[in-house]
mmCIF file of C-alpha atoms in Angstrom:
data_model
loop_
_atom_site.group_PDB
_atom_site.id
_atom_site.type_symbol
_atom_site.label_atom_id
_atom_site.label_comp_id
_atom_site.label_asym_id
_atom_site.label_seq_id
_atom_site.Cartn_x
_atom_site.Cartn_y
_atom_site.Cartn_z
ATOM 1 C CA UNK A 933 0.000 0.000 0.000
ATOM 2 C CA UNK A 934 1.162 3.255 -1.134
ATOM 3 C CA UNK A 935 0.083 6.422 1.420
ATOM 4 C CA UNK A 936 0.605 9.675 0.386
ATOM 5 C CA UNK A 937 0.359 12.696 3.288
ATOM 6 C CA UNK A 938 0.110 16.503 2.018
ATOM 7 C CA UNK A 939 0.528 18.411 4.995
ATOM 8 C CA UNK A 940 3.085 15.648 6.394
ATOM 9 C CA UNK A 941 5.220 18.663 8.128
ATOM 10 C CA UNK A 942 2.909 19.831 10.560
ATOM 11 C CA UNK A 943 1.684 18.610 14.261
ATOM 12 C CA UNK A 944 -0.697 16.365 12.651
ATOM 13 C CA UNK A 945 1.061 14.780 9.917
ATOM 14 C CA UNK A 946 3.816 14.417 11.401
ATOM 15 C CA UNK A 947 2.238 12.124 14.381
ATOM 16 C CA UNK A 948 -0.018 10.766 12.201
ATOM 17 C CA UNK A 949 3.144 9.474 10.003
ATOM 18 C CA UNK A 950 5.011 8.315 12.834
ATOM 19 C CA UNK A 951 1.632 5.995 13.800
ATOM 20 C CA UNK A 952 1.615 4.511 10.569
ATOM 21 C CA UNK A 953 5.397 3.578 10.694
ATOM 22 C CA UNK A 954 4.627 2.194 14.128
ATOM 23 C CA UNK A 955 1.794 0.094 12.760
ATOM 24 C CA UNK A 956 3.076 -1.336 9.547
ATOM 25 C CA UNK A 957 -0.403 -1.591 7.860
ATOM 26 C CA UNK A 958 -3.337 0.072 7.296
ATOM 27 C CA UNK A 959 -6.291 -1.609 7.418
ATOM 28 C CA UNK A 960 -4.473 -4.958 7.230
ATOM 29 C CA UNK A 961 -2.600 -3.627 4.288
ATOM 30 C CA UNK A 962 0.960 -3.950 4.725
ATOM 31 C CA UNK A 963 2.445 0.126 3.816
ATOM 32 C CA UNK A 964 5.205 -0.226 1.422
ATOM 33 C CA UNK A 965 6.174 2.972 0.226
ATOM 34 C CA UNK A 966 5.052 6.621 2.262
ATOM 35 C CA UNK A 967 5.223 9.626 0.680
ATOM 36 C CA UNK A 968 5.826 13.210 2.568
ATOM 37 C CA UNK A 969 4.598 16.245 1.206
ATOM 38 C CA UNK A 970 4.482 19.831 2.661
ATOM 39 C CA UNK A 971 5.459 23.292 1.657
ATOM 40 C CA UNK A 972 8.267 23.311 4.535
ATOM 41 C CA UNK A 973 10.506 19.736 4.329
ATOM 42 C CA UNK A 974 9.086 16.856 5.755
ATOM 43 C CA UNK A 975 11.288 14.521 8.206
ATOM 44 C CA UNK A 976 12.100 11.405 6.574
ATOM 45 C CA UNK A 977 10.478 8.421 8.631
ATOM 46 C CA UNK A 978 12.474 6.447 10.884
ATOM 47 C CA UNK A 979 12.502 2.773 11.109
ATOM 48 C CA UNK A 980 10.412 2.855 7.953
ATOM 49 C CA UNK A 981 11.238 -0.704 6.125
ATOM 50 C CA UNK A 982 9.557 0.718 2.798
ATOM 51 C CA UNK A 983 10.165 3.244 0.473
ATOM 52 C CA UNK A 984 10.005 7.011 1.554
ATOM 53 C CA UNK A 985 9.828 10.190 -0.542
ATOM 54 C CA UNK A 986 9.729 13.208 1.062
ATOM 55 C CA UNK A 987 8.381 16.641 -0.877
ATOM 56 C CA UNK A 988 9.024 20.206 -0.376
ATOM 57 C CA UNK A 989 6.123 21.516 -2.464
ATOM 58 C CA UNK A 990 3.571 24.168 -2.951
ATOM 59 C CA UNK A 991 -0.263 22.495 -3.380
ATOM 60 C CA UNK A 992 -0.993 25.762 -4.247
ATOM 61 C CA UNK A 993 0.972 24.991 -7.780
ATOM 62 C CA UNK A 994 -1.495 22.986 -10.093
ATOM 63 C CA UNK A 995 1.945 20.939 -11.463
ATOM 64 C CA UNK A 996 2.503 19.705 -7.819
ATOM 65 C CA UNK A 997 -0.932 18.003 -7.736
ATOM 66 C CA UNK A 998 -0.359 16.616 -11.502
ATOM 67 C CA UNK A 999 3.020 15.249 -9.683
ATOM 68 C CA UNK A 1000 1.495 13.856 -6.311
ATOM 69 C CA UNK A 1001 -1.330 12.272 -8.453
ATOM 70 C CA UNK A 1002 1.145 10.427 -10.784
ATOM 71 C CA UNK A 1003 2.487 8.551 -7.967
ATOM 72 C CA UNK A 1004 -1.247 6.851 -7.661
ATOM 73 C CA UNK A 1005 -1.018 6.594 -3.694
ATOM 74 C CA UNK A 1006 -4.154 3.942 -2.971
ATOM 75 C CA UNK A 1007 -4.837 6.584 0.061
ATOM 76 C CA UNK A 1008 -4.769 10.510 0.459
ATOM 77 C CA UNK A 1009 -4.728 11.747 3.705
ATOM 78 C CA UNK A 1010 -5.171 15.861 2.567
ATOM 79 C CA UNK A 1011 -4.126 17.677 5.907
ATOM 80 C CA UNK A 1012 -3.198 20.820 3.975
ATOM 81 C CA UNK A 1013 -3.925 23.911 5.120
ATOM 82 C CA UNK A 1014 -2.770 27.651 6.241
ATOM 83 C CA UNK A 1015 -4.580 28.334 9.788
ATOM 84 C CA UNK A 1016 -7.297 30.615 10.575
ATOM 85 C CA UNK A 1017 -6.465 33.709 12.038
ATOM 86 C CA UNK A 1018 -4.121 33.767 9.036
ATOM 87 C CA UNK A 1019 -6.771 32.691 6.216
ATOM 88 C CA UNK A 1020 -8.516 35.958 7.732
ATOM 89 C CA UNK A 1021 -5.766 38.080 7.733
ATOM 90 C CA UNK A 1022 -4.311 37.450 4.047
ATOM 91 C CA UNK A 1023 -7.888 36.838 1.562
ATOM 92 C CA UNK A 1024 -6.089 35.666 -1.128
ATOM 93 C CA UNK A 1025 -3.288 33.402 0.526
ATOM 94 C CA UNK A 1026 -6.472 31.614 2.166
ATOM 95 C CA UNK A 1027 -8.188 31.034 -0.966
ATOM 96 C CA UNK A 1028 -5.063 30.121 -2.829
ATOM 97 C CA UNK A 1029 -3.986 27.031 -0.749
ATOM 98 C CA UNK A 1030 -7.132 26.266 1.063
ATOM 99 C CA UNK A 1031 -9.271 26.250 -1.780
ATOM 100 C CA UNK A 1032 -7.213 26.386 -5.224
ATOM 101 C CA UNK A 1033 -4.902 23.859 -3.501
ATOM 102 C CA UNK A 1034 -7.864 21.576 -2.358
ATOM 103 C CA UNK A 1035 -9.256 21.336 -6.235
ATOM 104 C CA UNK A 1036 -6.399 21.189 -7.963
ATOM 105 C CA UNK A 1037 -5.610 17.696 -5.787
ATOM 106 C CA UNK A 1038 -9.009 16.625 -6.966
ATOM 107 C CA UNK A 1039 -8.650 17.050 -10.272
ATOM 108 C CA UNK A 1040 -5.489 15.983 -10.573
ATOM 109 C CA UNK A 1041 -6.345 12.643 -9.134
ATOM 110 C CA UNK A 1042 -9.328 12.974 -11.597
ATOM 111 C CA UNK A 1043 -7.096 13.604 -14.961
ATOM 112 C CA UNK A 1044 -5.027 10.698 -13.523
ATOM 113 C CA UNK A 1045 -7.481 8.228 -13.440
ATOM 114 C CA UNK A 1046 -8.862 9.298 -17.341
ATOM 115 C CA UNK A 1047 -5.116 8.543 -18.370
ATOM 116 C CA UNK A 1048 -5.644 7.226 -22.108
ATOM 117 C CA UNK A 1049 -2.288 5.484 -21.697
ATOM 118 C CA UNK A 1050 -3.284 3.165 -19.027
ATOM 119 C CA UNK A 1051 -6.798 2.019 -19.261
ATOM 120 C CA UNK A 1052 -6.498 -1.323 -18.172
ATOM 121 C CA UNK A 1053 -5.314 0.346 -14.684
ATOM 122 C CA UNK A 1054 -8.350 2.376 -13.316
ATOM 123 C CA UNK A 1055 -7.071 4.601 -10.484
ATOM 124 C CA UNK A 1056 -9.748 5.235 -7.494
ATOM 125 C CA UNK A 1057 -7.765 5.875 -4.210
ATOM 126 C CA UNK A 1058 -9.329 6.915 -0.478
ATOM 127 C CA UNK A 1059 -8.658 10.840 -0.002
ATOM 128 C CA UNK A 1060 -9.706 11.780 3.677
ATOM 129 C CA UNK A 1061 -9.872 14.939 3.353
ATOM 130 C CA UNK A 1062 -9.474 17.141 7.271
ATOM 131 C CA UNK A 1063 -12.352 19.621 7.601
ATOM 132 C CA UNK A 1064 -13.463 21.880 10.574
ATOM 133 C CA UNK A 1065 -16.475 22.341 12.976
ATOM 134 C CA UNK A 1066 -15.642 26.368 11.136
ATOM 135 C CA UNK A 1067 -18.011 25.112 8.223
ATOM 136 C CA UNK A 1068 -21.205 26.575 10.886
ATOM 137 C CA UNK A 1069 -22.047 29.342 11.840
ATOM 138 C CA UNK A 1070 -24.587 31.041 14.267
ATOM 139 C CA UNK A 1071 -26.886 31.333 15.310
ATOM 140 C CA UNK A 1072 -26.315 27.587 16.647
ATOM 141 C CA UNK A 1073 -28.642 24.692 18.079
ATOM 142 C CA UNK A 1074 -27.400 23.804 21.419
ATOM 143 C CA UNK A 1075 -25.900 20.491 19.551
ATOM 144 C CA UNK A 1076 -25.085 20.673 15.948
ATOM 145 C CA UNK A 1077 -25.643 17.813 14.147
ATOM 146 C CA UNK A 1078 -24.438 16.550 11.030
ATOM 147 C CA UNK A 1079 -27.958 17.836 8.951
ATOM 148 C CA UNK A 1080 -27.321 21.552 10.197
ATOM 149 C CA UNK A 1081 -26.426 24.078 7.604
ATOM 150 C CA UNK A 1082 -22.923 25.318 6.552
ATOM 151 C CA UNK A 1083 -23.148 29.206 7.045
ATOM 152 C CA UNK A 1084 -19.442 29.915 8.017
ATOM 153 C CA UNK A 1085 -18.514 33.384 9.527
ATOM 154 C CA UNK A 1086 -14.705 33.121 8.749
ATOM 155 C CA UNK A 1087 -12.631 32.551 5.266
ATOM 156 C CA UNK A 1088 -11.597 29.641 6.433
ATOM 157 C CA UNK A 1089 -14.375 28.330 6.840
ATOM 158 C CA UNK A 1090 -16.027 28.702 3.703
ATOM 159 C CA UNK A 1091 -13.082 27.846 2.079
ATOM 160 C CA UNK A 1092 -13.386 24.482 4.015
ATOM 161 C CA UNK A 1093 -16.988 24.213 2.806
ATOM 162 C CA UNK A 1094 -16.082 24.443 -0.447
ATOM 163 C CA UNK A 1095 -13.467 21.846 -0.376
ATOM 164 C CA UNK A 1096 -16.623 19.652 1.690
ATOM 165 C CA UNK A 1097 -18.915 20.260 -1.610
ATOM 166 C CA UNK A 1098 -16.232 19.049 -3.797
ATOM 167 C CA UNK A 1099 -15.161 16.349 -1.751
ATOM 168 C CA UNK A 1100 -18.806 15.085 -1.681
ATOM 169 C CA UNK A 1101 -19.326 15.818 -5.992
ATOM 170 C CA UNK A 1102 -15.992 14.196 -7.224
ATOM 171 C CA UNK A 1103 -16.587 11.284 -5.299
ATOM 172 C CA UNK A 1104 -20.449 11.044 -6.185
ATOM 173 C CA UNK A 1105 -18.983 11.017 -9.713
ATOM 174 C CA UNK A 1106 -16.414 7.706 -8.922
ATOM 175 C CA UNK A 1107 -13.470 9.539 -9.348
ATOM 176 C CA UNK A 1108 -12.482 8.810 -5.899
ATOM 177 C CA UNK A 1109 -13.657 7.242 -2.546
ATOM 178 C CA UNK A 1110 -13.522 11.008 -0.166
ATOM 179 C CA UNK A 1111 -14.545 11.203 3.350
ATOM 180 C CA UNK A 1112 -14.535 14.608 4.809
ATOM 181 C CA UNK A 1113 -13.749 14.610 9.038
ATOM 182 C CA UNK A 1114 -14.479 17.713 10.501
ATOM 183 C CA UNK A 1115 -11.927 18.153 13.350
ATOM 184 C CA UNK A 1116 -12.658 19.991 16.594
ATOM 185 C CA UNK A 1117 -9.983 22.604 17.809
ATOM 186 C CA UNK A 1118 -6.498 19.933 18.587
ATOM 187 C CA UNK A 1119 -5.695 20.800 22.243
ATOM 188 C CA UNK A 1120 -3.107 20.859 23.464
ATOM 189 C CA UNK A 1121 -1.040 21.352 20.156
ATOM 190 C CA UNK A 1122 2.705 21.010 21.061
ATOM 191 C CA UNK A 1123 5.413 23.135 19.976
ATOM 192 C CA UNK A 1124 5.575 26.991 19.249
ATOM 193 C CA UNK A 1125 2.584 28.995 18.422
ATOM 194 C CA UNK A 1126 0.976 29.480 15.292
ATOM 195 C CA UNK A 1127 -1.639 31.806 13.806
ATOM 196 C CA UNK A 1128 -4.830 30.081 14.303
ATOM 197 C CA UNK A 1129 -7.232 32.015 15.964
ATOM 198 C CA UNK A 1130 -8.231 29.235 18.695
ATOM 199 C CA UNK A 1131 -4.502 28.812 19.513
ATOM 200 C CA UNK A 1132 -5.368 30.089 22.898
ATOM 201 C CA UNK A 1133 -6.965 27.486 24.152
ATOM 202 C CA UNK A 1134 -3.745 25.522 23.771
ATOM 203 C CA UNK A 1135 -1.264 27.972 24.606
ATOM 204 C CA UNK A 1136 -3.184 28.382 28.361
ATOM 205 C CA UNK A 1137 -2.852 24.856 28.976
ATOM 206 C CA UNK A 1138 0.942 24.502 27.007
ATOM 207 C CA UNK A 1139 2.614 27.263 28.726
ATOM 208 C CA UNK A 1140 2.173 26.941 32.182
ATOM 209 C CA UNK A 1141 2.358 23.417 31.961
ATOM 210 C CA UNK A 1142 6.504 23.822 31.525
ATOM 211 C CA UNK A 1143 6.533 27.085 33.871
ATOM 212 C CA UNK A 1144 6.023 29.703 31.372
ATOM 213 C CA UNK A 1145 3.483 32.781 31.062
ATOM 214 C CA UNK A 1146 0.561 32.182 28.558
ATOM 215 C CA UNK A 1147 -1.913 35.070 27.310
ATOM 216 C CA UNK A 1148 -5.680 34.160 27.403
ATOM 217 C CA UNK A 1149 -7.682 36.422 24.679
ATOM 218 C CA UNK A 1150 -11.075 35.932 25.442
ATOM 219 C CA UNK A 1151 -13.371 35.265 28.809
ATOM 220 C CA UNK A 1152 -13.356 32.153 31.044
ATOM 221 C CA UNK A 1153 -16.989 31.401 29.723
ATOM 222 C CA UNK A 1154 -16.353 31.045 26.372
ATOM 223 C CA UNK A 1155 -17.431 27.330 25.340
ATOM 224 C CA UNK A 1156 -15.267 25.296 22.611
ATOM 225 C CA UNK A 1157 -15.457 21.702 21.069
ATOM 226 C CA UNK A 1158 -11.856 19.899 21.704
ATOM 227 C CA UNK A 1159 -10.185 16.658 20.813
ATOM 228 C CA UNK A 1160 -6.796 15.964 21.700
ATOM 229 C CA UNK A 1161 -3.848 14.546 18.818
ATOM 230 C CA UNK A 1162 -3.850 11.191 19.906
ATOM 231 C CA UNK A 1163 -7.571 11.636 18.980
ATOM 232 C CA UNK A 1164 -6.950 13.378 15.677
ATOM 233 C CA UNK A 1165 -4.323 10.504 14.667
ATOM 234 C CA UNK A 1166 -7.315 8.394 15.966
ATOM 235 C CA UNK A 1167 -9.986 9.812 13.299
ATOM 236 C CA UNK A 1168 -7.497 9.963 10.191
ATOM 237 C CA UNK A 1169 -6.443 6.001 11.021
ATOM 238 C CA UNK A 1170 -10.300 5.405 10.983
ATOM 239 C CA UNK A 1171 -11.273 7.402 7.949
ATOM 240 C CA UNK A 1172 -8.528 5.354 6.065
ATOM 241 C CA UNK A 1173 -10.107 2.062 6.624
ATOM 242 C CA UNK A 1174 -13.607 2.434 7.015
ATOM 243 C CA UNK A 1175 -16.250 1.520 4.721
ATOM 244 C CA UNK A 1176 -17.340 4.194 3.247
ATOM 245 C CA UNK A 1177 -20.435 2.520 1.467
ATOM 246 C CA UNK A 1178 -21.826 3.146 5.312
ATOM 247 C CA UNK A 1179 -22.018 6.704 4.707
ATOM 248 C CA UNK A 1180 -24.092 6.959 1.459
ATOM 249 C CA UNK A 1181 -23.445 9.994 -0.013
ATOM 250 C CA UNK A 1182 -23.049 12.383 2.970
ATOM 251 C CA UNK A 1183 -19.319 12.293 2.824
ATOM 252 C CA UNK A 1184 -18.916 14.931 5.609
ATOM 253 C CA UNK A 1185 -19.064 14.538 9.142
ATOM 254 C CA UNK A 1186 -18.429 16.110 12.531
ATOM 255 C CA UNK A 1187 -15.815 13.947 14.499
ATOM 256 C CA UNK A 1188 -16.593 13.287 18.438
ATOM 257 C CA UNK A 1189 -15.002 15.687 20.951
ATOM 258 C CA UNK A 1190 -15.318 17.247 24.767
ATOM 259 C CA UNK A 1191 -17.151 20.652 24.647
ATOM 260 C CA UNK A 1192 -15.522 22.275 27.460
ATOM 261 C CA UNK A 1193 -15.235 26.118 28.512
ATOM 262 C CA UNK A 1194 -12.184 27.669 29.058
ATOM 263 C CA UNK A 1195 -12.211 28.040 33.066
ATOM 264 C CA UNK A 1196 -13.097 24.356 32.719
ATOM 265 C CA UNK A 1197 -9.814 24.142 30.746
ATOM 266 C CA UNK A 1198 -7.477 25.594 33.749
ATOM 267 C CA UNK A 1199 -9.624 23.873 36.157
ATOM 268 C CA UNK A 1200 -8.515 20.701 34.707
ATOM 269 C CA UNK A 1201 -5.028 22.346 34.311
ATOM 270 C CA UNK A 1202 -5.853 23.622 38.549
ATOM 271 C CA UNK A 1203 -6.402 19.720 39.234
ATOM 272 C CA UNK A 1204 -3.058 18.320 37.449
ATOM 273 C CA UNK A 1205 -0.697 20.771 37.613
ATOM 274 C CA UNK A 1206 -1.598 23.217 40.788
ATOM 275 C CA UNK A 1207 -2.176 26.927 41.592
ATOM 276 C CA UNK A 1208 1.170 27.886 40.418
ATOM 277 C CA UNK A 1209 0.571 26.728 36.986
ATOM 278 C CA UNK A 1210 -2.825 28.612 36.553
ATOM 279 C CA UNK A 1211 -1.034 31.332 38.137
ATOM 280 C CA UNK A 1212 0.902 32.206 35.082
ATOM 281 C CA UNK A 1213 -2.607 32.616 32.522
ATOM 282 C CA UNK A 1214 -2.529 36.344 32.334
ATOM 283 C CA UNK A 1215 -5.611 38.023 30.566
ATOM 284 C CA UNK A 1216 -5.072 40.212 27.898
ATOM 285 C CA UNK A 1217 -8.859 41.076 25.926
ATOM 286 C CA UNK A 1218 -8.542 41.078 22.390
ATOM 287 C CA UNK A 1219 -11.706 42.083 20.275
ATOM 288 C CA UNK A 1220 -10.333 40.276 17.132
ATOM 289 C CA UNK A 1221 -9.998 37.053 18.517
ATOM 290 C CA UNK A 1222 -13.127 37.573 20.408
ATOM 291 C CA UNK A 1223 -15.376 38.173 17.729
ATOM 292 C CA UNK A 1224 -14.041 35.169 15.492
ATOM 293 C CA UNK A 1225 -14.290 33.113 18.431
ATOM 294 C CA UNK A 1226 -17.987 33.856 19.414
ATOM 295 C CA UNK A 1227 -18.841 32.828 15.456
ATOM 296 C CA UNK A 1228 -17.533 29.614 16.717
ATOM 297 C CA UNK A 1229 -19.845 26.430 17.417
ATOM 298 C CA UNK A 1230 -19.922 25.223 21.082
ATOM 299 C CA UNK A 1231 -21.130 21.651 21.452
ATOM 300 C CA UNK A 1232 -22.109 19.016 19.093
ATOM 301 C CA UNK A 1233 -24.165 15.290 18.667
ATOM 302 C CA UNK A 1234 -21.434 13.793 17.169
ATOM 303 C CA UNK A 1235 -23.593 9.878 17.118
ATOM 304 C CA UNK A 1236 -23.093 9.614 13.502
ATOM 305 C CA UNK A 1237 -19.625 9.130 13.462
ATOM 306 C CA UNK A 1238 -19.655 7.683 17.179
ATOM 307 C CA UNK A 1239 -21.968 4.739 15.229
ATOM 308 C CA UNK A 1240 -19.134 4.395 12.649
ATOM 309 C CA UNK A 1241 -16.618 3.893 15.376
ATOM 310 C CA UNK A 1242 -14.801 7.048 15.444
ATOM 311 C CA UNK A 1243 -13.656 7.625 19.217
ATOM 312 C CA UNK A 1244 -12.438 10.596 21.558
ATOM 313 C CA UNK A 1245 -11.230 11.953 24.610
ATOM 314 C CA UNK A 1246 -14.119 11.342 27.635
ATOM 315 C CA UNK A 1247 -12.561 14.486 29.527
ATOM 316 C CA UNK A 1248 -10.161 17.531 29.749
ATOM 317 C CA UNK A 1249 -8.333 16.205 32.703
ATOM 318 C CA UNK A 1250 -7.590 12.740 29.489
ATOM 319 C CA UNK A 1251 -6.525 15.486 27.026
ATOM 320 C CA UNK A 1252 -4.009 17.138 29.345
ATOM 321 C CA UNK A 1253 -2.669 13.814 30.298
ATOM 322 C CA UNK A 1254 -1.551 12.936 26.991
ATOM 323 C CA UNK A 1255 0.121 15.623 26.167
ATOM 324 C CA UNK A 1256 2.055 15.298 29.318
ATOM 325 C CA UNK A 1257 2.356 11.801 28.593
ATOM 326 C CA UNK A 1258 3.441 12.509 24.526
ATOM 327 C CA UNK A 1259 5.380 15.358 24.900
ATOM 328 C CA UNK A 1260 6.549 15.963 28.335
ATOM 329 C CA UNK A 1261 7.564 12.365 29.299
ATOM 330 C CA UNK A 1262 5.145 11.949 31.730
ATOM 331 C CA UNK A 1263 6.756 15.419 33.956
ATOM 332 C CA UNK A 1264 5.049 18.499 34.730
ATOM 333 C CA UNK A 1265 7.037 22.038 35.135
ATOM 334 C CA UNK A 1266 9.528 23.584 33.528
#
């Protein structure tokens, strides 16, 4: 089995790419060959028996879908993406990778499988394609469900929409086997932080956790929908192997998560790490971040994809726990 990973540089791909290498198989498929793309360079797998490629490309190029296509991976996980607080700061840069990025990859795996040179070969791979819970927009039912209406309030979200509609029309038409996953907000992302708008919620948890200062944006009460990264990895791993006859053809759906408020956040982060660590949340209002936040769904009935054996985090106190566990070896403090 041949997986190919756009997006294979950042927090996500790069955990979900050491899983796979872990595992061996997908879907009791043995993976022989991986391939790496991402605009920065990917980091070659390690302890990967197969063959590896990795790609410094731009999605955003229409050659460097024609070029990932031609490689016929039999799955596509399309974790591609600029952030976003960024997608609403910079229109066009949005629209350019989010969107033009997202069709050209469909079409290109389109063109590939019309190729007049090998018609005895017909090319249909699995593309899971990573959406977000920004597709909505209020006003909100007190659960959103997977029938409610995209009306997103941000750039990025429409642009993720759109990439939803395609998803769902190319693979209507056979040209591939799509499943969209709409992720919650990934808490608590490691590393340095980026430009998305809900980075917060991270950052207050990721901070103090190793003794340092963290800026909270917005008030204690505002309510969010979380999953952790082992749960992300969790959801992609799925998506790869399910059957996606099961889903008919509503290829989109909301992936389970812990709808949490952000004092419940450092009240988890109160429980497991002490005073001193809340301590060092200072607050800091900012009306940007604010008003793309209160766009923002709160809480959804996630039993679709719960019945299709997609699985979560049960509680904030889990999700700070394996981060600790992942990327602190097991320590708090800094």
């Amino acid at each position: 089995m041949h997986i190919l990973i756009i997006g294979a540089a950042g927090m996500v791909g790069r955990k979900l790419t050491d899983k796979l290498v872990a595992e061996g198989h997908l879907g009791g498929k043995a993976i022989t060959q991986l391939t790496l793309a991402d605009v920065v360079a990917p980091a070659a797998p390690e302890g990967f028996p197969g063959k590896a490629e990795t790609l410094t490309v731009d999605l955003s190029a229409p050659e460097t879908a024609t070029r990932l296509a031609a490689g016929r991976p039999d799955v596509i996980y399309h974790l591609a993406a600029i952030v976003s607080g960024e997608a609403e700061a910079d229109f066009e840069k949005g629209y350019r990778i989010n969107l033009d990025g997202t069709r050209h990859l469909f079409e290109a795996i389109r063109q590939e499988g019309l190729r007049k040179d090998a018609p005895d070969q017909p090319y249909k791979p699995r593309v899971v394609f990573t959406s977000s819970i920004a597709v909505f927009g209020a006003p909100f039912p007190d659960k959103i469900g997977d029938e409610f209406f995209t009306a997103p309030l941000t750039s990025y979200g429409t642009q993720k929409a759109i990439g939803e509609l395609l998803l769902s029309d190319y693979s209507r038409r056979g040209f591939f086997d799509g499943i969209g996953i709409r992720l919650p907000t990934i808490c608590i992302r490691p590393g340095k932080p980026n430009k998305a708008a809900s980075g917060f919620f991270s950052n207050i948890l990721r901070e103090p956790l190793v003794g340092q200062e963290a800026v909270l944006p917005v008030s204690p009460d505002v309510r969010h929908w979380f999953a952790s990264p082992r749960s992300a990895v969790g959801f992609l791993l799925h998506a790869g192997t399910l059957d996606l006859a099961r889903l008919g053809w509503r290829r989109n759906l909301n992936m389970p998560g812990l709808s949490a408020t952000v004092g419940e956040e450092i009240e988890s982060l109160r429980r497991l790490a002490g005073d001193k660590a809340v301590a060092l949340i200072r607050t800091e209002p900012d009306e940007t971040i604010t008003r793309i936040v209160d766009g923002w769904a709160q809480d959804f009935d996630a039993r679709r994809a719960l019945e299709l054996g997609f699985k979560a985090d049960a509680t904030f106190d889990d999700i700070i726990r394996a981060h600790v566990e992942d990327e602190l070896g097991g320590r708090i403090g800094g």
